[in-house]
XYZ file of C-alpha atoms in Angstrom:
220
model
C -167.927 -63.316 -133.021
C -165.127 -60.197 -133.098
C -162.229 -60.017 -130.934
C -159.274 -57.823 -130.660
C -157.930 -55.133 -128.620
C -156.928 -51.398 -129.426
C -153.621 -51.032 -130.248
C -151.368 -49.568 -127.293
C -148.256 -47.998 -128.198
C -146.087 -47.467 -125.214
C -144.270 -43.975 -124.941
C -147.029 -42.214 -127.080
C -149.413 -39.385 -125.601
C -152.267 -41.633 -123.306
C -154.720 -42.405 -123.267
C -155.558 -42.084 -126.747
C -158.278 -43.391 -129.006
C -156.636 -45.934 -131.352
C -156.197 -45.484 -134.927
C -156.251 -49.139 -136.198
C -158.045 -52.277 -134.612
C -156.870 -55.787 -135.265
C -160.490 -57.688 -135.949
C -160.638 -61.346 -136.605
C -164.223 -63.277 -137.153
C -164.044 -66.912 -135.785
C -165.822 -69.849 -136.046
C -167.064 -70.841 -132.873
C -167.288 -74.413 -133.947
C -163.800 -74.983 -135.433
C -162.162 -72.065 -133.447
C -160.716 -71.055 -137.226
C -160.224 -67.362 -138.176
C -162.640 -67.177 -141.141
C -161.875 -63.546 -141.544
C -159.030 -60.742 -140.108
C -158.712 -57.245 -141.057
C -157.419 -54.245 -139.789
C -159.979 -51.581 -139.348
C -159.468 -47.575 -139.171
C -161.109 -45.977 -136.016
C -162.065 -42.382 -135.029
C -158.832 -40.284 -135.567
C -160.171 -36.976 -134.693
C -158.793 -36.757 -131.238
C -155.382 -38.482 -131.869
C -152.040 -36.263 -131.946
C -149.841 -36.610 -135.230
C -147.146 -38.541 -133.355
C -149.657 -41.119 -131.984
C -150.776 -41.466 -135.669
C -147.519 -42.279 -137.329
C -146.575 -45.156 -134.079
C -150.248 -46.619 -134.448
C -149.585 -46.834 -138.400
C -146.246 -48.252 -138.171
C -147.719 -50.948 -135.765
C -150.450 -51.600 -137.899
C -148.415 -52.153 -140.728
C -146.211 -54.482 -139.111
C -149.309 -56.228 -137.578
C -150.876 -56.699 -141.093
C -147.812 -58.328 -142.471
C -147.864 -61.049 -139.674
C -151.514 -61.736 -140.293
C -151.278 -62.091 -144.208
C -151.075 -66.093 -144.212
C -155.007 -66.035 -142.571
C -156.449 -64.666 -145.708
C -157.618 -66.129 -149.134
C -156.849 -64.372 -152.655
C -159.915 -62.061 -152.299
C -159.039 -60.859 -148.853
C -155.409 -60.579 -149.450
C -155.948 -57.964 -152.111
C -158.319 -55.810 -150.270
C -156.151 -56.165 -147.280
C -153.157 -55.425 -149.355
C -154.789 -51.878 -150.533
C -155.611 -51.466 -146.806
C -151.797 -51.494 -146.053
C -151.101 -49.705 -149.112
C -153.067 -46.947 -148.111
C -151.663 -46.813 -144.540
C -148.324 -46.567 -145.858
C -149.335 -43.759 -147.921
C -150.606 -42.004 -145.041
C -147.515 -42.502 -143.191
C -145.722 -41.116 -146.000
C -147.748 -37.935 -145.748
C -147.383 -37.388 -142.115
C -143.820 -37.619 -142.375
C -143.773 -35.263 -145.205
C -146.061 -32.831 -142.968
C -143.553 -32.812 -140.072
C -140.694 -32.442 -142.288
C -142.224 -29.487 -143.403
C -142.382 -27.650 -140.092
C -139.915 -25.457 -138.969
C -137.471 -27.056 -136.525
C -136.574 -23.847 -135.024
C -139.158 -21.146 -134.210
C -137.966 -17.790 -133.213
C -138.828 -16.257 -130.036
C -141.811 -14.076 -129.386
C -140.743 -10.152 -128.898
C -142.547 -7.111 -128.399
C -144.790 -5.311 -125.827
C -148.523 -5.845 -125.140
C -151.030 -3.634 -122.806
C -153.453 -6.002 -120.866
C -157.121 -4.304 -119.915
C -157.255 -2.382 -116.632
C -158.669 -4.588 -113.805
C -162.177 -3.484 -112.516
C -161.401 -4.317 -109.033
C -157.935 -2.568 -109.001
C -159.590 0.596 -110.102
C -162.360 1.104 -108.062
C -159.467 1.128 -104.823
C -157.077 3.366 -106.955
C -159.372 5.611 -107.250
C -160.852 5.088 -103.425
C -157.162 5.590 -102.092
C -156.232 8.371 -104.405
C -159.300 10.275 -102.974
C -158.194 9.321 -99.462
C -154.864 10.655 -100.175
C -154.041 14.512 -99.720
C -152.712 15.924 -102.517
C -152.257 14.479 -106.052
C -152.513 11.319 -107.322
C -152.097 9.518 -111.130
C -153.180 6.262 -112.003
C -152.586 5.104 -115.908
C -154.613 2.656 -117.450
C -157.946 2.430 -115.183
C -160.389 0.150 -116.565
C -163.169 2.950 -117.597
C -166.405 0.102 -116.675
C -169.698 1.975 -115.725
C -169.148 1.011 -112.125
C -165.425 2.278 -112.055
C -167.571 5.741 -113.335
C -169.593 5.766 -110.241
C -166.862 5.371 -108.207
C -165.184 8.204 -109.644
C -168.619 10.283 -109.680
C -169.585 9.577 -106.104
C -165.580 10.846 -104.788
C -166.290 13.828 -107.472
C -169.517 14.680 -105.039
C -167.114 14.783 -102.108
C -165.259 17.477 -103.209
C -162.372 15.276 -105.216
C -161.449 16.311 -108.444
C -160.717 13.505 -110.714
C -159.443 14.290 -114.340
C -158.859 11.252 -117.428
C -156.964 12.369 -120.176
C -155.697 9.595 -122.270
C -154.598 6.803 -120.169
C -153.870 8.787 -117.365
C -156.279 9.729 -114.907
C -155.076 12.142 -112.403
C -156.900 12.751 -108.682
C -156.773 15.456 -106.488
C -157.970 15.240 -102.874
C -158.009 17.621 -99.964
C -157.598 14.179 -98.012
C -160.171 12.026 -96.259
C -160.578 14.368 -93.460
C -161.171 17.320 -95.402
C -163.905 15.697 -98.121
C -166.587 18.394 -98.120
C -170.651 17.796 -97.764
C -172.143 16.403 -100.909
C -175.071 18.894 -102.347
C -177.104 15.917 -103.526
C -177.458 12.153 -102.518
C -174.421 9.905 -103.669
C -175.604 7.891 -106.173
C -173.622 4.700 -106.187
C -175.620 3.448 -109.700
C -175.443 -0.194 -109.679
C -171.828 -0.795 -107.975
C -172.293 -2.585 -104.932
C -168.508 -2.556 -105.072
C -168.293 1.171 -104.818
C -171.162 1.130 -101.970
C -169.416 -1.413 -99.561
C -165.757 -0.154 -100.078
C -166.847 3.651 -99.477
C -168.987 3.086 -96.188
C -166.057 3.132 -94.041
C -164.755 6.364 -95.410
C -168.016 8.158 -95.315
C -168.920 6.546 -91.606
C -165.984 9.007 -90.157
C -167.321 12.049 -91.769
C -168.678 14.891 -89.637
C -171.984 15.477 -92.062
C -175.035 13.437 -93.245
C -174.988 11.745 -96.379
C -178.154 10.211 -98.217
C -177.379 7.487 -100.541
C -179.174 6.218 -103.491
C -178.472 3.383 -106.173
C -180.166 2.118 -109.474
C -183.086 -0.687 -108.721
C -181.016 -3.501 -108.500
C -178.371 -2.263 -105.951
C -181.787 -1.289 -103.797
C -183.201 -4.802 -104.010
C -179.750 -6.352 -102.980
C -177.317 -4.620 -100.910
C -179.673 -2.054 -99.520
C -181.690 -4.339 -97.195
C -178.964 -4.722 -95.125
C -178.374 -1.190 -93.921
């Protein structure tokens, strides 16, 4: 019969898988210990601090259990203890090699543009009269569909490098498109543009790709 519970080290990250387990083989008839050992468990998820703490507890426990061993068991057990001491020393050396103070991260980073914001920036610039400049638009296919729709409505949209310049006559002076407005695959462009298009005094035909027609189109 095997008894024993995982070693619990207070103050260490918890819950953690134990590194060492004290194990005893007990004779049920005499209630005497036939064999005692400390067995190693999976350490793949054990933080380094927990490894060191549990190793120290395991060594202390091992020394307290030495009187339960015969000569052969004592040799094997001493080898285990020596191994744990070596590993503990290696862990400490590893900790000493780590820099105690790290310099702060410094510099500038540029995050990618956001598609949702890019849609709305183009639409707001197209509704406003005059010139608008937007930086770092995300040039995704859906965003380019939005740009194309408003170009068809008489808005000039030009991109150079990181900047996009929008020149518009204003929402009250958009022109009737020569061809159906092509929303491509962009449901966002279609939904947000309907409010702009509904107030225009001219007829508008709208088209989109197959997925758009099979989805949002059925509701109009």
